Short mmCIF file of C-alpha atoms in Angstrom, two decimals:
data_model
loop_
_atom_site.label_atom_id
_atom_site.label_comp_id
_atom_site.label_asym_id
_atom_site.label_seq_id
_atom_site.Cartn_x
_atom_site.Cartn_y
_atom_site.Cartn_z
CA MET A 270 28.10 21.40 20.11
CA GLU A 271 29.46 22.53 23.27
CA SER A 272 29.76 25.82 24.19
CA ARG A 273 33.27 26.79 25.37
CA ASN A 274 32.76 30.74 25.59
CA PRO A 275 33.10 32.08 28.92
CA PRO A 276 29.61 33.10 30.43
CA THR A 277 28.87 36.90 30.77
CA ASP A 278 25.82 36.59 32.92
CA PRO A 279 26.76 37.03 37.00
CA ARG A 280 24.25 34.60 37.72
CA VAL A 281 25.69 31.70 35.29
CA GLN A 282 29.38 32.44 36.14
CA GLN A 283 27.70 31.89 40.18
CA PHE A 284 25.82 28.58 38.56
CA TRP A 285 29.13 27.26 37.40
CA ASP A 286 30.94 28.01 40.78
CA ARG A 287 28.29 26.37 43.01
CA TYR A 288 28.67 23.38 40.36
CA GLN A 289 32.04 23.45 41.17
CA ALA A 290 32.14 23.34 44.59
CA ILE A 291 29.86 19.98 44.43
CA LEU A 292 32.41 18.53 42.22
CA ARG A 293 35.05 19.46 44.89
CA GLN A 294 33.00 18.32 47.48
CA PHE A 295 32.53 14.79 45.87
CA ARG A 296 36.78 14.53 45.48
CA VAL A 297 36.29 14.82 41.87
CA PRO A 298 40.06 15.02 40.58
CA ALA A 299 40.89 18.58 39.71
CA LYS A 300 42.07 17.31 35.90
CA ALA A 301 38.35 15.98 35.33
CA LEU A 302 36.36 18.99 36.66
CA PRO A 303 37.10 20.75 33.09
CA TRP A 304 35.47 17.63 31.69
CA TYR A 305 32.36 17.35 33.88
CA ARG A 306 31.29 21.21 33.09
CA ARG A 307 31.82 20.29 29.25
CA HIS A 308 29.24 17.38 29.91
CA VAL A 309 26.58 19.42 31.55
CA GLN A 310 27.19 22.08 28.81
CA ALA A 311 26.99 19.54 26.48
CA TYR A 312 23.19 18.34 27.70
CA ILE A 313 22.14 22.27 28.12
CA ASP A 314 22.97 22.90 24.55
CA ASP A 315 21.22 20.03 23.46
CA HIS A 316 17.79 21.10 24.99
CA PRO A 317 17.93 24.95 24.39
CA GLY A 318 15.07 27.15 25.31
CA ILE A 319 14.67 24.26 28.50
CA ARG A 320 15.50 25.71 31.80
CA LEU A 321 17.12 22.92 34.22
CA GLN A 322 14.97 22.96 36.59
CA GLU A 323 12.04 22.16 34.04
CA GLN A 324 13.65 18.84 32.97
CA CYS A 325 11.89 15.68 33.41
CA PRO A 326 13.43 12.39 33.48
CA GLY A 327 12.17 11.06 29.92
CA GLN A 328 14.36 14.00 28.73
CA LEU A 329 17.14 12.74 30.50
CA GLN A 330 16.42 8.70 29.65
CA ASN A 331 16.31 10.30 26.02
CA TRP A 332 19.83 11.62 26.01
CA PHE A 333 21.32 9.20 27.67
CA GLU A 334 20.03 6.38 24.94
CA CYS A 335 21.24 8.73 22.45
CA LEU A 336 24.76 8.54 24.08
CA GLY A 337 24.63 4.55 23.99
CA ARG A 338 24.36 5.07 19.96
CA ASP A 339 27.45 6.66 19.87
CA VAL A 340 30.27 3.78 19.92
CA ARG A 341 32.98 6.34 19.40
CA ILE A 342 32.23 7.47 23.22
CA PRO A 343 34.61 4.90 25.22
CA ASP A 344 33.14 3.32 28.38
CA TRP A 345 34.77 5.50 30.72
CA GLN A 346 33.63 8.48 29.16
CA HIS A 347 29.77 7.31 29.10
CA ARG A 348 30.16 6.76 32.95
CA GLN A 349 31.42 10.13 33.53
CA LYS A 350 28.99 12.18 31.48
CA VAL A 351 26.05 9.97 33.98
CA ASP A 352 28.42 10.92 36.88
CA ALA A 353 28.53 14.46 36.18
CA LEU A 354 24.79 14.93 35.60
CA ARG A 355 23.79 13.33 38.92
CA LEU A 356 25.71 15.29 40.76
CA LEU A 357 23.99 18.02 38.97
CA PHE A 358 20.57 17.40 39.89
CA CYS A 359 20.41 15.32 42.88
CA TYR A 360 22.94 17.96 44.51
CA LEU A 361 23.26 21.03 43.16
CA LEU A 362 19.36 21.68 41.42
CA LYS A 363 17.66 19.10 43.86
CA THR A 364 15.16 18.32 41.49
CA PRO A 365 11.98 16.09 43.21
CA TRP A 366 12.40 13.05 40.88
CA ALA A 367 16.32 13.05 40.67
CA ASP A 368 16.45 10.60 43.89
CA ASN A 369 14.11 8.40 42.15
CA PHE A 370 15.65 8.25 39.20
CA ASP A 371 17.73 5.13 38.23
CA TRP A 372 21.14 6.56 38.01
CA ASP A 373 22.56 3.00 38.54
CA HIS A 374 20.99 1.44 35.70
CA CYS A 375 22.41 4.31 33.33
CA LEU A 376 25.58 4.42 35.04
CA LEU A 377 26.34 0.53 35.41
CA GLY A 378 24.61 -0.57 32.38
CA ALA A 379 26.73 0.65 30.32
CA ARG A 380 29.55 -1.60 30.90
CA PRO A 381 30.16 -3.76 27.62
CA LEU A 382 30.51 -7.41 28.10
CA GLY A 383 33.96 -8.99 27.84
CA SER A 384 35.55 -11.31 26.00
CA ASP A 385 35.91 -14.05 28.89
CA HIS A 386 31.87 -12.93 29.82
CA PRO A 387 30.15 -16.26 30.17
CA THR A 388 27.63 -15.21 27.85
CA VAL A 389 29.92 -14.49 24.58
CA ALA A 390 32.86 -16.34 26.24
CA ARG A 391 32.05 -19.93 25.12
CA THR A 392 32.64 -20.04 21.50
CA TYR A 393 35.38 -21.28 19.23
CA GLU A 394 36.08 -18.48 17.31
CA LEU A 395 38.00 -17.42 20.23
CA ILE A 396 40.67 -19.63 20.37
CA PRO A 397 42.89 -18.43 17.98
CA LYS A 398 42.35 -15.44 20.23
CA GLN A 399 43.35 -16.77 23.32
CA LEU A 400 46.10 -18.50 21.76
CA SER A 401 47.85 -14.99 20.45
CA LYS A 402 47.14 -13.34 23.27
CA PRO A 403 47.73 -16.02 26.20
CA ASN A 404 46.86 -14.62 29.57
CA SER A 405 48.31 -17.80 31.74
CA HIS A 406 51.16 -19.54 32.57
CA LEU A 407 49.89 -22.85 30.48
CA GLY A 408 49.37 -20.49 27.56
CA LYS A 409 53.02 -18.64 27.67
CA ALA A 410 54.98 -21.72 28.52
CA PHE A 411 53.12 -24.49 26.79
CA PRO A 412 51.07 -22.92 23.73
CA GLU A 413 50.53 -26.73 22.38
CA LEU A 414 49.26 -28.10 25.57
CA HIS A 415 46.85 -24.76 26.21
CA ARG A 416 45.26 -25.67 23.02
CA LYS A 417 44.49 -28.79 23.66
CA PHE A 418 43.41 -27.49 27.12
CA LEU A 419 41.07 -25.47 25.28
CA ALA A 420 39.71 -28.17 22.87
CA ALA A 421 39.04 -30.46 25.45
CA ILE A 422 37.25 -28.51 27.88
CA ARG A 423 35.26 -27.34 25.38
CA ILE A 424 34.38 -30.56 23.38
CA PRO A 425 32.39 -31.88 26.45
CA ASP A 426 30.70 -28.36 26.99
CA TYR A 427 31.89 -27.77 30.27
CA SER A 428 30.95 -24.08 31.42
CA ILE A 429 33.00 -20.93 31.19
CA ASN A 430 33.53 -20.68 35.21
CA THR A 431 34.68 -24.10 35.01
CA GLU A 432 37.43 -23.21 32.26
CA ARG A 433 38.79 -20.68 34.32
CA SER A 434 39.19 -22.17 37.79
CA TYR A 435 40.53 -25.36 36.00
CA LEU A 436 43.06 -23.42 33.82
CA GLY A 437 44.01 -21.39 36.91
CA TRP A 438 44.89 -24.62 39.16
CA VAL A 439 46.72 -26.07 36.40
CA ASP A 440 49.17 -22.66 36.11
CA ARG A 441 49.03 -22.52 40.24
CA PHE A 442 50.42 -26.48 40.04
CA LEU A 443 53.25 -25.66 37.41
CA ARG A 444 54.20 -22.47 39.11
CA PHE A 445 54.68 -24.58 42.02
CA HIS A 446 57.00 -27.28 40.58
CA ARG A 447 58.33 -24.99 37.75
CA LYS A 448 58.92 -27.83 35.66
CA SER A 449 57.47 -29.10 32.10
CA PRO A 450 54.02 -31.22 32.99
CA ARG A 451 55.30 -34.36 31.22
CA ASP A 452 58.07 -34.85 34.01
CA CYS A 453 54.93 -34.65 36.71
CA ALA A 454 53.41 -37.78 38.23
CA GLU A 455 51.17 -38.29 41.25
CA ALA A 456 53.82 -37.61 43.71
CA ASP A 457 53.80 -34.28 42.45
CA VAL A 458 50.16 -33.70 42.60
CA ALA A 459 50.07 -35.25 45.94
CA SER A 460 52.71 -32.78 47.33
CA PHE A 461 51.05 -29.82 45.88
CA LEU A 462 47.48 -31.02 47.16
CA GLU A 463 49.45 -31.52 50.85
CA HIS A 464 50.79 -27.70 50.01
CA LEU A 465 47.30 -26.43 49.63
CA ALA A 466 45.57 -27.92 52.72
CA ILE A 467 48.95 -27.46 55.26
CA ARG A 468 50.37 -24.35 53.90
CA GLY A 469 47.48 -22.81 51.94
CA ARG A 470 45.05 -23.87 54.11
CA VAL A 471 42.23 -24.09 51.93
CA ALA A 472 39.07 -25.32 52.03
CA GLY A 473 37.84 -28.46 51.53
CA ALA A 474 35.52 -27.99 48.58
CA THR A 475 38.66 -25.70 47.21
CA GLN A 476 40.82 -28.95 46.94
CA ALA A 477 38.43 -31.05 45.85
CA GLN A 478 38.43 -28.46 42.89
CA ALA A 479 42.02 -28.67 42.48
CA LEU A 480 42.20 -32.25 42.39
CA ASN A 481 39.46 -32.54 40.12
CA ALA A 482 41.05 -29.63 37.62
CA LEU A 483 44.31 -31.81 38.19
CA VAL A 484 42.76 -35.20 37.14
CA PHE A 485 41.11 -33.40 34.18
CA PHE A 486 44.40 -31.92 32.85
CA PHE A 487 46.43 -35.22 33.23
CA SER A 488 43.71 -37.38 31.69
CA CYS A 489 42.28 -35.57 28.83
CA VAL A 490 44.93 -33.39 28.19
CA MET A 491 48.28 -35.19 29.21
CA GLU A 492 46.52 -38.11 28.01
CA GLN A 493 48.32 -40.07 31.21
CA PRO A 494 45.32 -40.96 33.57
CA LEU A 495 46.53 -40.19 37.53
CA GLY A 496 47.45 -43.65 39.60
CA GLU A 497 47.53 -43.72 43.48
CA ILE A 498 48.44 -40.39 44.46
CA GLY A 499 49.27 -41.45 48.02
CA PRO A 500 47.76 -41.12 51.59
CA PHE A 501 45.50 -38.18 49.91
CA ARG A 502 41.68 -38.41 50.94
CA ARG A 503 39.04 -36.43 49.44
CA PRO A 504 38.11 -33.78 52.32
CA LYS A 505 34.20 -34.11 53.12
CA ARG A 506 31.99 -31.75 52.05
CA PRO A 507 30.61 -29.87 54.75
CA ARG A 508 26.86 -28.84 54.97
CA ARG A 509 25.81 -25.23 54.69
CA ILE A 510 22.67 -23.51 55.63
CA PRO A 511 21.47 -20.78 53.41
CA THR A 512 21.08 -16.80 54.09
CA VAL A 513 17.14 -16.32 54.03
CA LEU A 514 15.77 -13.13 54.53
CA SER A 515 12.14 -12.53 56.16
CA PRO A 516 9.64 -11.42 54.31
CA VAL A 517 10.02 -7.58 56.26
CA GLU A 518 13.41 -7.61 55.19
CA ILE A 519 12.42 -8.39 51.48
CA GLU A 520 9.77 -5.81 51.46
CA SER A 521 12.44 -3.40 52.62
CA ILE A 522 14.84 -4.28 50.02
CA LEU A 523 12.09 -4.05 47.25
CA ALA A 524 11.02 -1.07 48.39
CA SER A 525 14.58 0.64 48.34
CA ILE A 526 15.10 -0.38 44.40
CA GLN A 527 12.86 1.44 41.96
CA GLY A 528 13.16 1.40 38.02
CA VAL A 529 14.76 -1.30 35.63
CA THR A 530 16.88 -2.58 38.47
CA GLY A 531 14.15 -2.86 40.71
CA LEU A 532 12.03 -4.45 38.23
CA MET A 533 14.70 -7.37 37.85
CA VAL A 534 15.09 -7.62 41.42
CA ARG A 535 11.74 -8.00 41.88
CA LEU A 536 11.80 -10.74 39.23
CA MET A 537 14.24 -12.67 40.94
CA TYR A 538 12.45 -13.07 43.89
CA GLY A 539 9.24 -14.01 42.13
CA THR A 540 10.67 -16.80 40.03
CA GLY A 541 13.62 -17.98 41.70
CA MET A 542 16.31 -17.02 38.77
CA ARG A 543 19.65 -16.97 39.18
CA VAL A 544 21.67 -13.29 38.50
CA MET A 545 22.72 -14.72 34.98
CA GLU A 546 18.99 -16.75 34.06
CA CYS A 547 17.62 -13.33 34.82
CA VAL A 548 19.60 -10.68 32.90
CA ARG A 549 19.66 -13.12 29.33
CA VAL A 550 15.49 -13.73 29.73
CA ARG A 551 14.56 -12.62 25.92
CA ILE A 552 11.35 -11.31 24.71
CA LEU A 553 9.87 -14.92 23.43
CA ASP A 554 10.88 -16.27 26.63
CA LEU A 555 7.66 -14.24 28.29
CA ASP A 556 4.44 -16.27 27.95
CA PHE A 557 1.83 -13.76 29.60
CA ALA A 558 -1.36 -16.48 28.53
CA TYR A 559 -0.01 -19.02 30.65
CA ARG A 560 1.72 -16.64 33.02
CA GLN A 561 5.21 -18.11 32.87
CA ILE A 562 8.52 -17.91 32.33
CA VAL A 563 11.07 -20.09 30.25
CA VAL A 564 14.81 -19.99 31.59
CA ARG A 565 16.52 -21.20 28.90
CA ALA A 566 20.22 -22.86 29.06
CA GLY A 567 20.21 -23.03 32.98
CA LYS A 568 22.73 -24.52 34.89
CA GLY A 569 23.61 -27.46 33.55
CA LYS A 570 22.14 -26.80 30.08
CA LYS A 571 19.09 -27.33 31.23
CA ASP A 572 15.48 -25.30 30.26
CA ARG A 573 12.60 -25.16 32.95
CA VAL A 574 9.57 -23.13 33.52
CA VAL A 575 8.94 -20.81 36.54
CA PRO A 576 5.53 -18.78 37.00
CA MET A 577 5.07 -15.00 35.97
CA PRO A 578 4.58 -13.04 39.24
CA GLY A 579 0.98 -11.49 38.85
CA VAL A 580 2.43 -8.32 40.69
CA ILE A 581 4.60 -7.46 38.17
CA ILE A 582 2.68 -8.33 34.72
CA ASP A 583 2.31 -4.16 33.99
CA ALA A 584 5.56 -3.51 34.66
CA LEU A 585 6.86 -6.15 32.20
CA HIS A 586 4.34 -4.91 29.67
CA HIS A 587 5.98 -1.33 30.06
CA GLN A 588 9.51 -2.77 29.70
CA ILE A 589 8.51 -4.37 26.54
CA GLU A 590 7.25 -1.93 25.23
CA ARG A 591 10.59 0.30 26.42
CA VAL A 592 12.46 -2.36 24.76
CA ARG A 593 10.85 -1.68 21.22
CA VAL A 594 11.02 1.76 21.28
CA GLN A 595 14.91 1.58 21.78
CA HIS A 596 15.00 -1.24 19.15
CA GLU A 597 13.40 0.81 16.63
CA ARG A 598 15.14 3.45 16.94
CA ASP A 599 18.63 1.35 17.01
CA LEU A 600 17.39 -0.12 13.60
CA VAL A 601 16.82 3.31 12.22
CA ALA A 602 20.55 4.38 13.25
CA GLY A 603 21.90 1.08 11.59
CA PHE A 604 22.11 -1.26 14.65
CA GLY A 605 19.61 -3.47 16.17
CA SER A 606 21.18 -7.07 16.10
CA VAL A 607 21.69 -9.23 19.21
CA PHE A 608 23.69 -11.86 20.41
CA MET A 609 22.59 -15.42 19.29
CA PRO A 610 23.62 -18.09 20.80
CA GLU A 611 25.62 -21.19 19.24
CA ALA A 612 24.93 -21.51 15.80
CA LEU A 613 21.63 -20.01 15.22
CA THR A 614 23.26 -17.34 13.37
CA ARG A 615 24.13 -19.20 10.51
CA LYS A 616 20.57 -21.14 10.90
CA TYR A 617 18.41 -17.95 10.77
CA PRO A 618 20.57 -14.97 9.40
CA ASN A 619 18.10 -12.63 10.18
CA ALA A 620 16.99 -13.65 13.54
CA ASP A 621 19.45 -11.00 15.11
CA LYS A 622 17.63 -8.02 13.88
CA GLU A 623 14.00 -9.84 14.93
CA PHE A 624 12.26 -8.00 18.31
CA CYS A 625 11.29 -11.39 19.77
CA TRP A 626 15.12 -12.35 20.17
CA GLN A 627 16.03 -9.27 21.89
CA PHE A 628 17.05 -8.99 25.37
CA LEU A 629 14.12 -8.17 28.11
CA PHE A 630 16.84 -6.20 29.58
CA PRO A 631 19.47 -4.51 27.55
CA ALA A 632 22.42 -2.70 28.20
CA THR A 633 22.30 1.18 28.08
CA ARG A 634 24.81 2.01 25.40
CA LEU A 635 25.91 -0.07 22.35
CA ALA A 636 29.06 -2.30 22.48
CA GLN A 637 31.78 -4.45 20.05
CA ASP A 638 30.87 -8.08 20.28
CA PRO A 639 34.48 -9.26 21.38
CA ARG A 640 33.54 -12.48 19.11
CA THR A 641 32.92 -10.81 15.90
CA GLY A 642 33.62 -6.94 15.93
CA VAL A 643 29.94 -6.17 15.10
CA VAL A 644 28.50 -3.46 17.09
CA ARG A 645 25.46 -4.51 18.76
CA ARG A 646 23.24 -4.13 22.08
CA HIS A 647 24.29 -7.04 24.42
CA HIS A 648 22.60 -7.61 28.10
CA ILE A 649 22.52 -5.31 30.84
CA HIS A 650 25.78 -6.59 33.15
CA GLN A 651 24.83 -8.80 35.91
CA SER A 652 26.86 -6.43 38.37
CA VAL A 653 24.09 -3.84 38.42
CA ILE A 654 21.83 -6.46 40.12
CA GLN A 655 24.74 -7.55 42.39
CA ARG A 656 25.40 -3.99 43.82
CA ALA A 657 21.72 -2.88 43.63
CA ILE A 658 20.94 -5.60 46.46
CA LYS A 659 23.88 -5.02 48.64
CA LYS A 660 23.42 -1.04 48.53
CA SER A 661 19.41 -1.87 49.47
CA ALA A 662 20.56 -4.15 52.17
CA ALA A 663 23.01 -1.64 53.86
CA ARG A 664 20.34 1.33 53.50
CA SER A 665 17.95 -1.27 55.29
CA GLY A 666 19.85 -2.61 58.20
CA ILE A 667 20.25 -5.78 57.38
CA LEU A 668 23.04 -7.47 59.55
CA LYS A 669 23.10 -10.64 56.85
CA ARG A 670 25.39 -11.53 54.20
CA VAL A 671 23.06 -10.49 51.44
CA THR A 672 23.84 -10.96 47.70
CA SER A 673 21.62 -11.85 44.47
CA HIS A 674 21.31 -15.09 45.45
CA THR A 675 19.61 -15.04 48.55
CA LEU A 676 16.90 -13.78 46.80
CA ARG A 677 16.73 -17.48 45.33
CA HIS A 678 16.80 -19.10 49.03
CA SER A 679 14.34 -16.76 50.26
CA PHE A 680 12.06 -17.42 47.02
CA ALA A 681 12.46 -21.65 48.29
CA THR A 682 11.93 -20.99 51.53
CA HIS A 683 9.20 -18.93 51.21
CA LEU A 684 7.68 -21.36 49.54
CA LEU A 685 7.90 -23.88 51.70
CA GLU A 686 6.26 -21.74 54.62
CA SER A 687 3.51 -21.28 52.65
CA GLY A 688 3.13 -25.18 52.12
CA SER A 689 4.34 -25.77 48.87
CA ASP A 690 5.08 -29.35 48.01
CA ILE A 691 9.23 -29.98 48.23
CA ARG A 692 8.78 -31.58 44.59
CA THR A 693 7.31 -28.25 42.93
CA VAL A 694 9.57 -25.93 44.78
CA GLN A 695 12.59 -28.66 43.10
CA GLU A 696 11.23 -28.31 39.74
CA LEU A 697 11.12 -24.73 40.13
CA LEU A 698 14.56 -24.20 41.17
CA GLY A 699 15.61 -26.42 38.46
CA HIS A 700 17.72 -29.12 40.75
CA ALA A 701 18.47 -32.55 39.90
CA ASP A 702 18.19 -34.20 43.07
CA VAL A 703 15.67 -33.24 46.11
CA SER A 704 18.11 -33.66 48.45
CA THR A 705 19.34 -30.12 47.27
CA THR A 706 16.23 -28.80 47.88
CA MET A 707 15.74 -30.36 51.51
CA VAL A 708 18.12 -28.05 52.68
CA TYR A 709 15.43 -25.01 53.00
CA THR A 710 13.97 -27.76 55.48
CA HIS A 711 16.15 -26.56 57.85
CA VAL A 712 15.51 -23.13 57.24
CA VAL A 713 11.69 -22.93 57.58
CA GLY A 714 12.18 -24.68 60.82
CA ARG A 715 11.15 -28.14 60.23
CA GLY A 716 14.86 -29.84 60.78
CA GLY A 717 16.02 -29.09 64.33
CA GLN A 718 12.79 -27.94 65.33
CA GLY A 719 10.42 -30.10 62.81
CA ALA A 720 9.14 -32.24 65.49
CA ARG A 721 5.49 -30.79 66.72
CA TRP A 722 5.40 -30.78 70.40
CA MET A 723 2.70 -32.88 72.62
CA ARG A 724 1.43 -31.76 75.62
CA SER A 725 2.48 -33.85 79.53
CA SER A 726 0.88 -33.94 82.24
CA ARG A 727 4.42 -34.06 84.29
CA THR A 728 4.50 -30.40 82.74
CA ASN A 729 1.92 -28.53 83.61
CA GLY A 730 0.74 -28.50 79.47
CA LYS A 731 3.99 -26.61 79.01
CA ARG A 732 5.46 -27.82 75.47
CA ALA A 733 7.61 -30.91 75.96
CA LEU A 734 8.21 -34.46 74.32
CA ALA A 735 6.55 -37.22 76.85
CA ALA A 736 9.70 -39.91 77.39
CA PRO A 737 7.92 -43.17 76.91
CA GLN A 738 7.71 -45.48 79.63
CA PRO A 739 9.15 -48.74 78.49
CA LEU A 740 12.40 -46.98 77.57
CA ILE A 741 12.26 -45.67 81.00
CA ASN A 742 12.21 -49.12 82.39
CA ALA A 743 15.08 -50.06 79.94
CA ALA A 744 17.78 -47.37 81.07
CA GLN A 745 16.90 -48.42 84.94
CA ARG A 746 17.78 -52.02 83.86
CA LEU A 747 20.91 -51.13 82.08
CA ARG A 748 22.05 -48.82 85.13
CA SER A 749 21.14 -52.26 87.60
CA GLY A 750 22.63 -54.86 85.09
CA SER A 751 26.03 -56.39 85.47
CA ALA A 752 29.13 -55.42 83.22
CA ARG A 753 28.87 -58.35 80.85
CA GLY A 754 26.98 -57.51 77.88
CA LYS A 755 25.95 -54.11 79.25
CA HIS A 756 27.72 -52.22 75.79
CA GLU A 757 25.85 -54.49 73.68
CA TYR A 758 22.64 -53.44 75.41
CA GLN A 759 23.32 -50.08 75.67
CA ARG A 760 23.95 -49.89 71.55
CA LYS A 761 20.93 -51.60 71.12
CA LEU A 762 18.76 -48.93 73.56
CA ALA A 763 20.13 -46.02 71.98
CA LEU A 764 18.99 -47.29 68.40
CA ASP A 765 15.45 -48.02 69.64
CA THR A 766 15.45 -44.65 71.19
CA HIS A 767 16.16 -42.92 67.55
CA PHE A 768 13.81 -45.32 66.32
CA TYR A 769 11.22 -44.46 68.90
CA TRP A 770 10.99 -40.67 68.27
CA ALA A 771 11.01 -41.29 64.62
CA ARG A 772 8.32 -43.22 65.33
CA VAL A 773 6.61 -40.24 67.93
CA ILE A 774 7.35 -37.65 65.81
CA THR A 775 5.68 -38.89 62.44
CA GLN A 776 2.61 -39.78 64.30
CA ALA A 777 2.36 -36.49 65.66
CA GLY A 778 2.17 -35.36 62.26
CA SER A 779 5.36 -33.99 60.91
CA THR A 780 6.19 -35.18 57.45
CA PRO A 781 9.36 -37.95 56.59
CA THR A 782 11.31 -35.25 55.48
CA SER A 783 11.14 -33.29 58.44
CA THR A 784 11.45 -36.77 60.42
CA ALA A 785 14.68 -37.31 58.92
CA ALA A 786 16.08 -34.31 59.30
CA SER A 787 15.33 -33.98 62.67
CA CYS A 788 16.94 -37.01 63.32
CA GLY A 789 20.08 -36.43 61.20
CA ASN A 790 19.39 -38.92 58.25
CA THR A 791 20.48 -37.68 54.85
CA ARG A 792 18.92 -40.54 52.77
CA SER A 793 15.55 -40.99 51.35
CA PRO A 794 13.30 -40.41 54.00
CA CYS A 795 10.59 -42.52 53.33
CA ARG A 796 12.33 -45.61 52.94
CA TRP A 797 14.75 -44.74 56.13
CA LEU A 798 11.29 -44.80 58.16
CA ALA A 799 10.01 -47.90 56.65
CA SER A 800 13.21 -49.87 58.16
CA THR A 801 12.89 -48.53 61.20
CA LYS A 802 12.11 -51.44 63.64
CA MET A 803 12.31 -51.49 67.37
CA THR A 804 12.27 -54.43 70.20
CA TRP A 805 9.12 -52.67 71.91
CA GLY A 806 6.11 -50.96 70.83
CA PRO A 807 5.83 -47.09 70.76
CA THR A 808 3.74 -46.21 73.33
CA ALA A 809 3.96 -42.63 74.26
CA THR A 810 2.39 -40.82 76.81
CA ALA A 811 -0.08 -38.24 76.27
#
């Protein structure tokens, strides 16, 4: 119970005055000051006979877990309680363990999964709820077309992110023309895309996404496939070089993130998981005998196996025991169920309360399932990892744009730098095509700088590529030749020069993948090198 009696000891009043000063220093609203004091007083009353300076992190963690089982406490009030104790222990009492306590995990880990979260949103039971409370222009103006759209996009099992983006583009298209979609034709689609490219100045990928959404809508929902839409052409997709952190930068980020959040960040970097794949890992996905982790239902609904980093095996065992204790307490309190994918709940009615199906990184409090209304413990929200990485990069002074996906890029790049085969990296990342993985060859210096340098006597031993004498003689003949046939000979000389350097680079020891990337070729490297033919033989000067 919370004690609301005014303190009689002047030292107690002095304590509360100092705490109020800390709250004002952090600009806590005046109307929230009494509530912060009540939260601290409730914690003191729940630990009678123990001074605040003698409190340990385990007692504070257990108190937060008890709060997490009280479903009557709203989400904002739970965050307020955590923040009240954070200001108390970190800035007023300044206990030695307070700075290393995982406050962000307790503060952000209590965030419930909404009805539109990717984990729980892809269920057919939510279609009637979305139709009863539509939040889109299509649902409000054309409810029957909205129903057909949801059914059409969920039957082929498109991802929830695709569903949201397609619905958003359909809404923008209808608002742009302000008429029924039954009255729209190819010219209306062309004018909308022209508006995006000229007035909106959107990127080429955004234009392609808008076109894909409208093609799907007219063909699968309206059952009126689009024909020729005029002079519009799909923009060329640019090739982006991913942001990669150096090993020193990775160490600085990992060193500043501790606790359960630090374990998740280390697991992402050590396995190359995406952020949603990391938070969805369950206990049964861990295989300590073979030291591997099964990533289930990844991007494209594909499963794959990733290695288990040896440096975090002890931390994983500790996390499993922590989840076991928490799950047993949830069962005693009358809870303990977990979200089951697709129709497994009907197939295995009691599996949702088994320990092996529990999430490895559960949320810090119970929440109501937006599908069925059942109170259960979901996995932790992905924003916990995203915010922790962003804050850690800022504290480390890293000037690059660092996100949770940057760890995946760094994982692949560091594997290639250590000599791993590109096909192995492709399997670990779950890429369907090796060309997607080849982008990391540019980052590791095997693209524009992938050629091995040879020594030439003309450069006094400096690193330089020696010019071949046959190409020098051909260039001289080109300069002194007549204008007749000069253009054709120049084109032939350029092709032979291009193929010559491909041969030289490969003979010097570079891989076919690096050679093709150095010469700007995006097709199969081995097939391209086999097709290179020259008029004269490659004779390099040492």
